[in-house]
């Protein structure tokens, strides 16, 4: 067929002496699926554009459907390249909400657990896929923003269709109308990696499972010529099946290999770029893949130019492009799928009001914040024109289960090995509520229970229960003298207001009991078992984009605490006060290097405090227990006092993706009296260098540290996340 059409085309050109034909030649473009490899289709499209080819119909599958939809709505090849280049593909595929867009409570535990299982009436379940593809939805919402203007996909600037596979029947569905974003999400739901997508009470997965190159449906359209850009690998050899992505890709290749002969027969110009070693997630090779698409298309340049000459006939005026709007005037906001939450809660997370001019960036941020609340499985939007303004329709899909069980691992030289388990129940007793129970099971067990109702700026009562048990070495003049067992139990009742999920202000009362005992007897130390009642107020701000390797943001912690020892239930000793200030600022030097600066001060006012409320410095781990602070160059809890001034700088350099070289330096003055902080000549210091790998189960860090305060070098290792 291809040879026959080319001969006819050449004959017409010869007979016409190169003059324009009387009738227009209808050209169809077919784009296969292939994930990241489909970026090559953009390079090939750019060659078609440069040759003067004008496409009359587009059909696609999976990522090819997304690129085809963009082209059909008016993106040029260059505009597609520029737009998709700025997408954070790692974040999109990981489906991780940026930490600074999570709710206040959720950002404190972000990334702590690497396994998550929903719980419903049937018990603990496995998810339908690794990724709900929320960020794919968000990008699709933006890309397809103006598709509302058309009743049918055939009304687009370039008519369009895409296909998906019905998960229940295994049949192909051709999407030519409805909500474009839904069609694209269904078409690109790669099995196991992305959850199936529901449309009209049916579940759909990637169209490529059955037909990854939908040329047979293009052949049914009124087109005279078909150009195909096919990114299928078909079947790989055994030595090429080394990853889960490659194995999953192989499963889709069985049927497609059988259809290969038919595909080539129906395609007049068949462009099939091959990129050695690339797979569906190789977005880091973006430029290389686009260049490969251009290079492969140029191999067919003679046929393309011949087609362009024939296709120079007079056409109808070009249709208007339907590119995303840079901003919209939101006249009305409609919430769809919201059943369990107050409109004020949803709109508060969205951060957009009726009558406001909202940019695309603000719309995307609002979607992130709604999704970051963890109450919704997916969040997306569409717009409708209302005179000179727009109706914003926010489509919410609530989580089927409000309960989750999560798990993680942690190891550190200070607290040894722990299995981390979390149970979370949302909307328990009250709307917008969150119950979280954390357990660390291992050498040094810890537990924490939090219950809070998120009412934004309206102060709300919260409850916190904590227990902590660990061993530590006590020191005198940097010499180890005794090993002790520290046990702490506390109950907090507090009032808290949150603003924009980043600011928290509150206060409360805490009942705390501390037991410190010896592993072996020393005459100069008596076991301590005391109860305390504490009153406190605090301000907390946290905008770090990542808890471990941030690229931007800052933290501010300020707390005033009144501490009174309890004798019995009614008698209290004279209280002391502690003022604690800590400020951290991320300074991005370039795309690879970041510096995190920190200053903090702790001032104790009043009589001497017992051991639990003294300031302890040392090691590199974390502890959320009273005033235990990390200080490199020294061992865990090696230094102690009642007043502190400290400065610290952390340098993180990313040598390769998820691989870091680390350097830390800190200085401090730690004294028993506030006045001595400024009179003392004793300056504590510490320095460390290390390596870190940001793994799926949490950071792996290896450090070596030292100090001018002593001649020793210390190694420190940790894996996973702390709570």
mmCIF file of C-alpha atoms in Angstrom, residues 394-658:
data_model
loop_
_atom_site.group_PDB
_atom_site.id
_atom_site.type_symbol
_atom_site.label_atom_id
_atom_site.label_comp_id
_atom_site.label_asym_id
_atom_site.label_seq_id
_atom_site.Cartn_x
_atom_site.Cartn_y
_atom_site.Cartn_z
ATOM 1 C CA UNK A 394 -12.324 21.084 41.455
ATOM 2 C CA UNK A 395 -12.819 17.337 41.137
ATOM 3 C CA UNK A 396 -12.097 15.388 44.327
ATOM 4 C CA UNK A 397 -11.921 11.647 44.805
ATOM 5 C CA UNK A 398 -11.912 10.856 48.497
ATOM 6 C CA UNK A 399 -9.850 7.988 49.811
ATOM 7 C CA UNK A 400 -11.990 4.879 50.073
ATOM 8 C CA UNK A 401 -10.332 4.196 53.379
ATOM 9 C CA UNK A 402 -9.477 6.779 55.992
ATOM 10 C CA UNK A 403 -7.177 4.305 57.716
ATOM 11 C CA UNK A 404 -3.613 3.367 56.802
ATOM 12 C CA UNK A 405 -0.895 1.154 58.185
ATOM 13 C CA UNK A 406 2.661 2.225 57.378
ATOM 14 C CA UNK A 407 6.063 0.708 58.046
ATOM 15 C CA UNK A 408 9.693 1.763 57.897
ATOM 16 C CA UNK A 409 13.147 0.959 59.256
ATOM 17 C CA UNK A 410 15.695 2.944 61.207
ATOM 18 C CA UNK A 411 19.231 2.350 62.402
ATOM 19 C CA UNK A 412 21.577 4.782 64.116
ATOM 20 C CA UNK A 413 24.638 4.407 66.297
ATOM 21 C CA UNK A 414 22.791 6.248 69.078
ATOM 22 C CA UNK A 415 19.454 4.405 69.110
ATOM 23 C CA UNK A 416 20.356 1.159 67.266
ATOM 24 C CA UNK A 417 17.762 -0.724 65.181
ATOM 25 C CA UNK A 418 14.056 0.009 65.082
ATOM 26 C CA UNK A 419 11.082 -1.216 63.110
ATOM 27 C CA UNK A 420 8.787 1.790 62.611
ATOM 28 C CA UNK A 421 5.034 1.198 62.482
ATOM 29 C CA UNK A 422 2.362 3.842 62.073
ATOM 30 C CA UNK A 423 -1.411 3.656 62.230
ATOM 31 C CA UNK A 424 -3.334 6.673 60.950
ATOM 32 C CA UNK A 425 -7.085 7.215 61.131
ATOM 33 C CA UNK A 426 -8.571 10.344 59.585
ATOM 34 C CA UNK A 427 -11.999 11.802 60.351
ATOM 35 C CA UNK A 428 -12.281 9.809 63.570
ATOM 36 C CA UNK A 429 -15.043 11.303 65.756
ATOM 37 C CA UNK A 430 -14.768 14.718 64.053
ATOM 38 C CA UNK A 431 -14.369 15.984 60.503
ATOM 39 C CA UNK A 432 -10.852 17.073 59.538
ATOM 40 C CA UNK A 433 -9.405 15.100 62.439
ATOM 41 C CA UNK A 434 -6.271 12.971 62.447
ATOM 42 C CA UNK A 435 -5.268 10.196 64.847
ATOM 43 C CA UNK A 436 -1.686 9.013 64.461
ATOM 44 C CA UNK A 437 -0.024 6.244 66.487
ATOM 45 C CA UNK A 438 3.726 5.677 65.995
ATOM 46 C CA UNK A 439 5.714 2.749 67.385
ATOM 47 C CA UNK A 440 9.457 2.148 67.190
ATOM 48 C CA UNK A 441 10.076 -1.502 68.068
ATOM 49 C CA UNK A 442 13.660 -2.492 68.745
ATOM 50 C CA UNK A 443 16.595 -1.991 71.032
ATOM 51 C CA UNK A 444 15.311 1.312 72.377
ATOM 52 C CA UNK A 445 11.515 1.456 72.018
ATOM 53 C CA UNK A 446 9.592 4.667 71.488
ATOM 54 C CA UNK A 447 5.927 5.476 70.986
ATOM 55 C CA UNK A 448 3.812 8.513 70.265
ATOM 56 C CA UNK A 449 0.070 9.142 69.904
ATOM 57 C CA UNK A 450 -1.329 12.358 68.432
ATOM 58 C CA UNK A 451 -4.933 13.394 67.979
ATOM 59 C CA UNK A 452 -5.831 16.753 66.489
ATOM 60 C CA UNK A 453 -8.699 18.390 64.608
ATOM 61 C CA UNK A 454 -7.449 20.692 61.868
ATOM 62 C CA UNK A 455 -9.617 23.815 61.846
ATOM 63 C CA UNK A 456 -6.968 26.082 60.390
ATOM 64 C CA UNK A 457 -6.592 29.324 62.295
ATOM 65 C CA UNK A 458 -9.381 28.470 64.756
ATOM 66 C CA UNK A 459 -7.665 27.189 67.948
ATOM 67 C CA UNK A 460 -8.361 23.507 68.478
ATOM 68 C CA UNK A 461 -7.610 21.109 71.330
ATOM 69 C CA UNK A 462 -5.075 18.364 70.708
ATOM 70 C CA UNK A 463 -3.758 15.397 72.692
ATOM 71 C CA UNK A 464 -0.274 13.898 72.668
ATOM 72 C CA UNK A 465 1.089 10.840 74.501
ATOM 73 C CA UNK A 466 4.792 9.926 74.332
ATOM 74 C CA UNK A 467 7.094 7.304 75.768
ATOM 75 C CA UNK A 468 10.817 6.960 75.222
ATOM 76 C CA UNK A 469 13.382 4.506 76.590
ATOM 77 C CA UNK A 470 17.076 4.486 75.721
ATOM 78 C CA UNK A 471 20.590 3.914 77.061
ATOM 79 C CA UNK A 472 23.203 6.617 77.089
ATOM 80 C CA UNK A 473 26.725 7.139 78.362
ATOM 81 C CA UNK A 474 27.296 9.858 80.941
ATOM 82 C CA UNK A 475 30.502 11.887 80.784
ATOM 83 C CA UNK A 476 32.659 14.001 83.095
ATOM 84 C CA UNK A 477 35.280 16.177 81.388
ATOM 85 C CA UNK A 478 34.763 14.215 78.139
ATOM 86 C CA UNK A 479 35.458 10.925 79.939
ATOM 87 C CA UNK A 480 32.823 8.188 80.068
ATOM 88 C CA UNK A 481 31.925 7.414 83.666
ATOM 89 C CA UNK A 482 28.634 5.571 83.694
ATOM 90 C CA UNK A 483 25.955 4.064 81.474
ATOM 91 C CA UNK A 484 22.397 5.041 82.279
ATOM 92 C CA UNK A 485 18.874 4.073 81.259
ATOM 93 C CA UNK A 486 16.550 6.969 80.494
ATOM 94 C CA UNK A 487 12.769 6.480 80.542
ATOM 95 C CA UNK A 488 10.353 9.296 79.817
ATOM 96 C CA UNK A 489 6.538 9.339 79.767
ATOM 97 C CA UNK A 490 4.462 12.428 79.008
ATOM 98 C CA UNK A 491 0.903 13.579 78.360
ATOM 99 C CA UNK A 492 0.188 16.872 76.575
ATOM 100 C CA UNK A 493 -3.068 18.788 76.251
ATOM 101 C CA UNK A 494 -2.661 21.741 73.915
ATOM 102 C CA UNK A 495 -4.452 24.353 71.868
ATOM 103 C CA UNK A 496 -3.083 25.075 68.417
ATOM 104 C CA UNK A 497 -3.846 27.228 65.385
ATOM 105 C CA UNK A 498 -2.308 26.624 61.973
ATOM 106 C CA UNK A 499 -1.981 29.010 59.063
ATOM 107 C CA UNK A 500 -1.291 27.959 55.478
ATOM 108 C CA UNK A 501 -0.139 24.557 56.795
ATOM 109 C CA UNK A 502 3.277 26.050 57.605
ATOM 110 C CA UNK A 503 2.718 28.215 60.664
ATOM 111 C CA UNK A 504 1.625 26.859 64.018
ATOM 112 C CA UNK A 505 1.045 28.788 67.218
ATOM 113 C CA UNK A 506 -0.154 27.217 70.396
ATOM 114 C CA UNK A 507 0.296 26.391 74.032
ATOM 115 C CA UNK A 508 -0.480 23.669 76.480
ATOM 116 C CA UNK A 509 0.165 21.797 79.672
ATOM 117 C CA UNK A 510 2.348 18.713 80.000
ATOM 118 C CA UNK A 511 2.551 16.081 82.704
ATOM 119 C CA UNK A 512 5.885 14.299 82.512
ATOM 120 C CA UNK A 513 7.537 11.513 84.486
ATOM 121 C CA UNK A 514 11.232 10.735 84.138
ATOM 122 C CA UNK A 515 13.174 7.747 85.434
ATOM 123 C CA UNK A 516 16.974 7.687 85.092
ATOM 124 C CA UNK A 517 18.801 4.665 86.483
ATOM 125 C CA UNK A 518 22.266 3.094 86.282
ATOM 126 C CA UNK A 519 23.253 -0.009 84.390
ATOM 127 C CA UNK A 520 25.789 -0.566 87.172
ATOM 128 C CA UNK A 521 26.218 1.104 90.546
ATOM 129 C CA UNK A 522 28.221 4.291 91.163
ATOM 130 C CA UNK A 523 28.462 5.877 94.540
ATOM 131 C CA UNK A 524 28.225 9.421 93.192
ATOM 132 C CA UNK A 525 24.899 8.907 91.393
ATOM 133 C CA UNK A 526 21.474 8.139 92.772
ATOM 134 C CA UNK A 527 18.655 6.865 90.606
ATOM 135 C CA UNK A 528 16.190 9.610 89.656
ATOM 136 C CA UNK A 529 12.424 9.143 89.449
ATOM 137 C CA UNK A 530 10.501 12.418 89.373
ATOM 138 C CA UNK A 531 7.300 13.916 88.071
ATOM 139 C CA UNK A 532 6.907 17.357 86.524
ATOM 140 C CA UNK A 533 4.153 19.639 85.355
ATOM 141 C CA UNK A 534 5.065 22.016 82.554
ATOM 142 C CA UNK A 535 3.293 24.902 80.864
ATOM 143 C CA UNK A 536 4.400 26.110 77.458
ATOM 144 C CA UNK A 537 3.698 28.310 74.483
ATOM 145 C CA UNK A 538 5.279 28.047 71.068
ATOM 146 C CA UNK A 539 5.544 29.306 67.515
ATOM 147 C CA UNK A 540 6.661 26.959 64.768
ATOM 148 C CA UNK A 541 7.266 27.586 61.073
ATOM 149 C CA UNK A 542 8.601 25.014 58.615
ATOM 150 C CA UNK A 543 8.881 25.485 54.841
ATOM 151 C CA UNK A 544 11.660 22.963 54.059
ATOM 152 C CA UNK A 545 10.934 21.181 50.781
ATOM 153 C CA UNK A 546 12.706 18.033 52.052
ATOM 154 C CA UNK A 547 13.422 16.904 55.588
ATOM 155 C CA UNK A 548 16.887 15.477 54.834
ATOM 156 C CA UNK A 549 18.281 17.179 51.736
ATOM 157 C CA UNK A 550 16.356 20.419 51.329
ATOM 158 C CA UNK A 551 16.946 22.809 48.442
ATOM 159 C CA UNK A 552 14.985 25.739 49.841
ATOM 160 C CA UNK A 553 12.961 26.886 52.843
ATOM 161 C CA UNK A 554 13.538 27.787 56.472
ATOM 162 C CA UNK A 555 12.499 26.695 59.951
ATOM 163 C CA UNK A 556 11.775 28.746 63.021
ATOM 164 C CA UNK A 557 11.083 27.235 66.449
ATOM 165 C CA UNK A 558 10.398 29.382 69.476
ATOM 166 C CA UNK A 559 9.205 28.021 72.819
ATOM 167 C CA UNK A 560 8.722 29.374 76.316
ATOM 168 C CA UNK A 561 8.356 26.703 78.993
ATOM 169 C CA UNK A 562 7.682 26.784 82.720
ATOM 170 C CA UNK A 563 8.911 23.618 84.459
ATOM 171 C CA UNK A 564 7.887 22.652 87.995
ATOM 172 C CA UNK A 565 8.840 19.507 89.866
ATOM 173 C CA UNK A 566 5.831 17.764 91.402
ATOM 174 C CA UNK A 567 5.932 16.344 94.927
ATOM 175 C CA UNK A 568 2.847 14.190 95.234
ATOM 176 C CA UNK A 569 -0.215 15.565 93.495
ATOM 177 C CA UNK A 570 -0.484 19.023 95.044
ATOM 178 C CA UNK A 571 2.981 20.238 96.007
ATOM 179 C CA UNK A 572 5.357 21.802 93.529
ATOM 180 C CA UNK A 573 8.883 23.089 93.900
ATOM 181 C CA UNK A 574 9.874 26.537 92.701
ATOM 182 C CA UNK A 575 9.536 26.533 88.897
ATOM 183 C CA UNK A 576 12.172 27.322 86.321
ATOM 184 C CA UNK A 577 11.713 28.788 82.876
ATOM 185 C CA UNK A 578 13.408 27.850 79.611
ATOM 186 C CA UNK A 579 13.456 29.970 76.454
ATOM 187 C CA UNK A 580 14.403 28.013 73.325
ATOM 188 C CA UNK A 581 14.980 29.646 69.916
ATOM 189 C CA UNK A 582 16.167 27.864 66.770
ATOM 190 C CA UNK A 583 16.418 29.185 63.213
ATOM 191 C CA UNK A 584 17.503 27.229 60.111
ATOM 192 C CA UNK A 585 17.880 28.672 56.603
ATOM 193 C CA UNK A 586 18.584 26.816 53.359
ATOM 194 C CA UNK A 587 20.820 28.701 50.944
ATOM 195 C CA UNK A 588 20.954 27.111 47.461
ATOM 196 C CA UNK A 589 24.362 27.946 45.968
ATOM 197 C CA UNK A 590 23.593 26.183 42.684
ATOM 198 C CA UNK A 591 21.631 23.164 41.471
ATOM 199 C CA UNK A 592 24.097 20.795 43.191
ATOM 200 C CA UNK A 593 25.276 22.605 46.312
ATOM 201 C CA UNK A 594 23.165 23.782 49.228
ATOM 202 C CA UNK A 595 24.187 25.282 52.543
ATOM 203 C CA UNK A 596 21.948 24.962 55.609
ATOM 204 C CA UNK A 597 22.731 27.505 58.296
ATOM 205 C CA UNK A 598 21.488 27.160 61.863
ATOM 206 C CA UNK A 599 21.619 29.290 64.999
ATOM 207 C CA UNK A 600 19.999 28.470 68.286
ATOM 208 C CA UNK A 601 20.003 29.619 71.848
ATOM 209 C CA UNK A 602 18.596 28.163 75.067
ATOM 210 C CA UNK A 603 18.345 30.216 78.240
ATOM 211 C CA UNK A 604 17.383 28.744 81.624
ATOM 212 C CA UNK A 605 15.928 31.094 84.225
ATOM 213 C CA UNK A 606 15.474 30.141 87.852
ATOM 214 C CA UNK A 607 16.816 27.402 90.129
ATOM 215 C CA UNK A 608 18.906 24.555 88.794
ATOM 216 C CA UNK A 609 17.036 22.002 86.734
ATOM 217 C CA UNK A 610 17.312 18.244 87.105
ATOM 218 C CA UNK A 611 19.009 16.086 84.504
ATOM 219 C CA UNK A 612 15.955 15.702 82.199
ATOM 220 C CA UNK A 613 15.884 19.438 81.422
ATOM 221 C CA UNK A 614 19.555 20.137 81.027
ATOM 222 C CA UNK A 615 20.983 20.801 77.593
ATOM 223 C CA UNK A 616 22.877 17.892 76.031
ATOM 224 C CA UNK A 617 25.078 18.152 72.935
ATOM 225 C CA UNK A 618 26.703 15.496 70.795
ATOM 226 C CA UNK A 619 26.482 13.089 67.847
ATOM 227 C CA UNK A 620 24.481 13.548 64.628
ATOM 228 C CA UNK A 621 21.217 11.853 65.376
ATOM 229 C CA UNK A 622 17.893 13.393 66.182
ATOM 230 C CA UNK A 623 15.921 13.414 69.381
ATOM 231 C CA UNK A 624 12.703 15.192 70.078
ATOM 232 C CA UNK A 625 13.125 14.765 73.834
ATOM 233 C CA UNK A 626 13.473 18.036 75.738
ATOM 234 C CA UNK A 627 16.852 19.715 75.019
ATOM 235 C CA UNK A 628 18.992 17.009 73.444
ATOM 236 C CA UNK A 629 20.716 18.589 70.418
ATOM 237 C CA UNK A 630 22.939 17.242 67.666
ATOM 238 C CA UNK A 631 26.551 18.504 67.777
ATOM 239 C CA UNK A 632 29.152 16.915 65.481
ATOM 240 C CA UNK A 633 32.623 16.074 66.707
ATOM 241 C CA UNK A 634 31.357 14.761 70.044
ATOM 242 C CA UNK A 635 29.628 11.622 71.264
ATOM 243 C CA UNK A 636 25.919 11.413 72.063
ATOM 244 C CA UNK A 637 25.052 13.557 75.131
ATOM 245 C CA UNK A 638 28.758 14.093 75.816
ATOM 246 C CA UNK A 639 28.359 17.777 76.764
ATOM 247 C CA UNK A 640 25.797 19.282 79.100
ATOM 248 C CA UNK A 641 24.853 22.631 80.653
ATOM 249 C CA UNK A 642 21.920 24.985 81.262
ATOM 250 C CA UNK A 643 22.504 27.776 78.720
ATOM 251 C CA UNK A 644 23.525 27.552 75.085
ATOM 252 C CA UNK A 645 24.555 29.614 72.058
ATOM 253 C CA UNK A 646 25.246 27.520 68.953
ATOM 254 C CA UNK A 647 25.915 28.073 65.251
ATOM 255 C CA UNK A 648 26.080 25.377 62.610
ATOM 256 C CA UNK A 649 26.486 25.028 58.839
ATOM 257 C CA UNK A 650 25.762 21.921 56.740
ATOM 258 C CA UNK A 651 27.027 21.617 53.158
ATOM 259 C CA UNK A 652 25.264 19.121 50.891
ATOM 260 C CA UNK A 653 26.732 18.493 47.432
ATOM 261 C CA UNK A 654 24.865 16.149 45.078
ATOM 262 C CA UNK A 655 27.585 14.294 43.127
ATOM 263 C CA UNK A 656 25.022 12.140 41.291
ATOM 264 C CA UNK A 657 21.322 11.547 41.500
ATOM 265 C CA UNK A 658 20.538 10.772 45.206
#
